[in-house]
Amino acid sequence: VYERMCCYICRKTNSVVVCVGYRLAPEHPFPAQFEDCLTAAIHFLRTAQDHGVDPSRIVICGDSSGGTLTAAVAQALVNRRDLPKLRAQILIYPFLQCADLNLPSYQQNERVPVLLKERTLVFGLKYANKDLCIEEMFKGCHVSEDRRLKYQKWVSPDYIPHEFKTRGYKPSPTYPPLKQICEMIESMLDPVFSPLLAEDSVIAQLPETFILTCEFDVLRDDGLLYKKRLEDHGIRVTWCHLQEGFHGTL
C-alpha cells in the first residue's frame, strides 16, 4: 500500500527512505509495533553511513497510527546518549491520546469517513488487545481521578483554539471513573500508546517537528494539542492544516 508513496517521497526529497514492516495487531499485540519501529530506528541511526546517509540528518515520519509510533519512537530516543540525535519528526494526522475521546474534533467528525469516532476506539482496543465496553470509555470512565487532574494541563478542550469549535462543540458531562476499567485500560494511557501524555521532561527534548492536521478528522485536536505542548517547551513546529482534508487524505 505504501510502496508508491515512499518511492514518491524518495524522489521528490532526494532522500533515502526506509519503510519499517512492523508486526501487525491483533496477531501481534501492543507494544510489538513500537518495539519493531524503535529497533529499526536504532539500527539505522547506528548504520546510516553504510547507506550513504548523514546520521545528523535523519527524520522519522508516520501517518495515523504510524504517527503514534513516530512520536513514541522520538520520545524513546531523547535520553539516548549513544546515538545521533534525530533531525526532526513528521506527524501526519497522528493518534496521540485516548484520555479524552470527546474533544471538539471527535464531536464534529464522529460520522465522517473513513475514521468514524467509534471505529477509532475499536481499532485502538484491538491494538491494545482489550475487550471493553466502548460506551464507558467515551464517557471518560476509564480515567481515574488522579490521572484526570494530571492530564487536564495537557488534554483539554480549553486549549483548542476557538475557530476549531465553530462547527459545534458541547462540553461533556463528567462521569465518575470505574475502577475495574481504569485498571484494565492503564496501558493505553502509557506514553508509548498515548504520546501526548508524556512527561514535560521528555517533551522538552524532542526534535523539530512537522504536524499535519485535517479539518474533517476525529484526530485533528490530538495534533493541535501536541503542537501546543511542543511550542510551550520551545520546540520549533511547522504546522500544516488542510481545511478540506480528511483522515487518510495522504
C-alpha atoms as one frame of an Amber mdcrd trajectory, in Angstrom:
protein
   0.000   0.000   0.000   2.778   2.444   0.906   5.465   1.491  -1.594   4.453
   4.033  -4.245   4.108   6.759  -1.605   7.563   6.013  -0.202   9.099   5.993
  -3.701   7.405   9.342  -4.403   8.802  10.875  -1.188  12.226   9.432  -2.023
  12.250  11.021  -5.498  10.750  14.379  -4.506  13.024  14.934  -1.490  16.190
  13.273  -2.850  16.297  11.219   0.355  16.983   7.665   1.399  13.626   6.314
   2.618  13.393   3.311   4.942   9.906   1.845   5.449   9.565  -0.359   8.523
   7.480  -3.515   8.063   6.469  -3.805  11.687   4.337  -6.665  13.007   0.592
  -6.030  12.985  -2.130  -6.283  15.612  -4.183  -8.108  16.730  -1.992 -11.149
  15.935   0.946  -9.270  17.477  -0.483  -7.106  20.262   0.884  -3.828  21.558
   3.710  -2.932  22.108   5.251  -5.206  19.425   4.743  -2.492  16.774   6.554
   0.151  18.822   9.384  -2.258  19.644   9.867  -3.088  15.953   9.948   0.568
  14.947  12.321   1.502  17.769  14.640  -1.388  16.894  14.684  -0.334  13.239
  15.307   3.328  14.125  18.205   2.480  16.442  19.748   0.160  13.842  19.525
   2.796  11.113  20.895   5.570  13.347  23.912   3.346  14.015  24.435   2.257
  10.397  23.281   5.338   8.470  26.680   5.933   6.870  26.604   2.423   5.403
  23.643   3.652   3.327  25.214   6.962   2.351  23.182   8.886   4.924  24.436
  11.675   7.209  23.473  10.450  10.730  22.725  14.052  11.792  20.006  14.438
   9.134  17.682  11.530   9.938  13.957  12.336  10.079  11.293   9.880  11.228
   7.777  10.075   9.830   4.385   8.374  10.021   0.716   8.910   9.366  -2.272
   7.976  11.557  -1.171   5.107  13.833   2.232   5.462  12.157   2.231   8.990
  13.562   1.658   7.482  17.001   4.659   5.211  16.519   6.777   8.086  15.203
   6.000  10.214  18.255   6.638   7.303  20.637   9.969   6.415  18.999  11.122
  10.047  19.083  10.284  10.184  22.790  12.109   6.908  23.480  15.268   8.278
  21.870  15.555  11.608  23.712  17.760  10.244  26.504  19.950   8.009  24.334
  23.489   9.380  24.541  24.899   6.528  22.435  23.044   7.541  19.267  22.908
  10.574  16.954  20.025  12.947  17.683  17.046  12.874  15.327  16.963  15.846
  12.980  13.155  16.052  13.044   9.875  14.159  13.281   6.903  14.340  10.901
   3.447  13.523  12.284   0.658  13.248   9.716  -2.809  13.267  11.346  -1.498
  11.198  14.285  -3.456   9.450  17.041  -1.827  10.745  20.240  -4.112  10.095
  23.217  -7.157   8.228  24.494  -7.646  10.200  27.705 -10.388  12.379  26.183
 -12.492  10.984  23.349 -14.912  13.930  23.379 -12.671  16.738  22.170 -14.311
  19.093  19.624 -12.892  17.167  16.656 -14.348  13.899  17.976 -17.783  15.516
  18.312 -17.728  17.316  14.966 -16.378  14.436  12.891 -17.814  11.377  14.639
 -19.592  10.241  11.445 -17.024  11.405   8.889 -15.440   8.564   6.859 -13.030
   6.890   6.929 -12.182   7.146  10.590 -15.511   7.224  12.407 -15.358   8.029
  16.124 -16.441   4.543  17.166 -14.077   2.890  14.687 -11.144   4.817  16.171
 -11.721   3.258  19.581 -12.471  -0.200  18.178  -9.121  -0.142  16.340  -7.365
   1.145  19.460  -8.809  -1.631  21.618  -7.816  -4.292  19.075  -4.307  -2.834
  19.007  -4.103  -2.942  22.812  -5.735  -6.399  22.893  -8.524  -5.168  25.178
 -12.175  -6.185  25.205 -14.139  -3.389  26.847 -17.424  -1.533  26.612 -16.570
   1.439  24.419 -19.505   3.456  25.762 -17.817   3.708  29.163 -14.633   4.974
  27.535 -16.495   7.608  25.553 -17.870   8.812  28.896 -14.332   9.028  30.294
 -14.903   6.370  32.957 -11.517   4.801  32.114  -9.512   7.694  33.615  -9.001
   7.763  37.386  -9.403  10.981  39.377  -5.670  11.425  39.956  -4.940  10.905
  36.263  -7.667  13.391  35.319  -6.011  16.010  37.480  -2.643  15.290  35.885
  -3.847  15.200  32.285  -6.050  18.305  32.386  -2.978  20.514  31.900  -2.214
  18.724  28.613  -5.550  17.425  27.264  -8.448  19.841  27.430 -10.925  21.471
  25.038  -9.815  24.761  26.626  -6.559  24.506  24.671  -8.294  24.104  21.303
  -8.480  27.489  19.516 -11.971  28.948  19.194 -12.010  28.749  15.389 -11.989
  24.958  15.649 -15.146  24.952  17.763 -17.373  26.942  15.415 -18.734  23.820
  13.683 -20.192  22.824  17.040 -18.984  21.725  20.440 -20.730  20.910  23.717
 -18.755  20.330  26.925 -19.237  16.730  28.008 -20.744  15.835  31.390 -18.307
  14.360  33.904 -18.891  10.733  34.856 -17.195   9.003  37.810 -14.312   6.665
  36.980 -14.891   2.921  37.134 -12.007   1.243  38.955 -12.093  -2.016  37.005
 -11.981  -0.220  33.646  -9.254   2.152  34.868  -7.082  -0.820  35.772  -7.734
  -2.656  32.506  -7.024   0.367  30.356  -3.873   1.551  32.121  -1.514   0.509
  29.309  -3.472   2.665  26.834  -2.574   5.742  28.889   1.129   4.924  28.704
   3.008   7.456  26.505   4.011   4.632  24.144   0.300   4.262  23.305  -0.683
   7.912  24.004   2.411  10.074  23.319   0.555  13.279  24.217   0.658  12.082
  27.847   4.465  12.046  28.080   6.124  13.993  30.886   7.290  17.579  30.305
  10.920  16.484  30.739  10.550  14.270  27.641   8.570  16.743  25.515  11.185
  19.440  26.145  13.899  17.330  24.463  12.065  16.435  21.252  13.424  17.454
  17.843  11.971  19.979  15.429   8.522  18.794  14.346   6.150  18.971  11.386
   2.474  18.271  12.173  -0.289  17.899   9.598  -3.926  18.071  10.701  -7.154
  17.766   8.719 -10.355  19.652   9.495 -12.645  16.655   8.934 -10.780  14.201
  11.159 -11.562  12.984  14.687  -7.810  13.121  15.391  -7.442  16.801  14.443
  -7.326  18.003  18.051  -4.681  15.458  19.069  -2.361  17.213  16.620  -3.387
  20.674  17.838  -2.762  19.752  21.478   0.631  18.208  20.696   1.581  21.316
  18.719   0.781  23.444  21.774   2.769  21.233  24.139   5.818  21.291  21.888
   5.655  25.044  21.366   5.193  25.629  25.109   8.572  23.932  25.564  10.289
  25.924  22.846  10.300  23.163  20.207  10.103  24.527  16.678   6.908  23.315
  14.986   5.837  23.624  11.363   2.077  23.127  11.171   0.013  22.445   8.075
  -3.780  22.332   8.382  -5.862  21.069   5.463  -9.163  22.926   5.672 -10.788
  20.492   3.234  -8.786  17.492   4.466 -10.000  14.222   5.980  -8.282  11.271
   7.637  -6.383   9.179   5.114  -6.076  12.033   2.627  -2.350  11.303   2.112
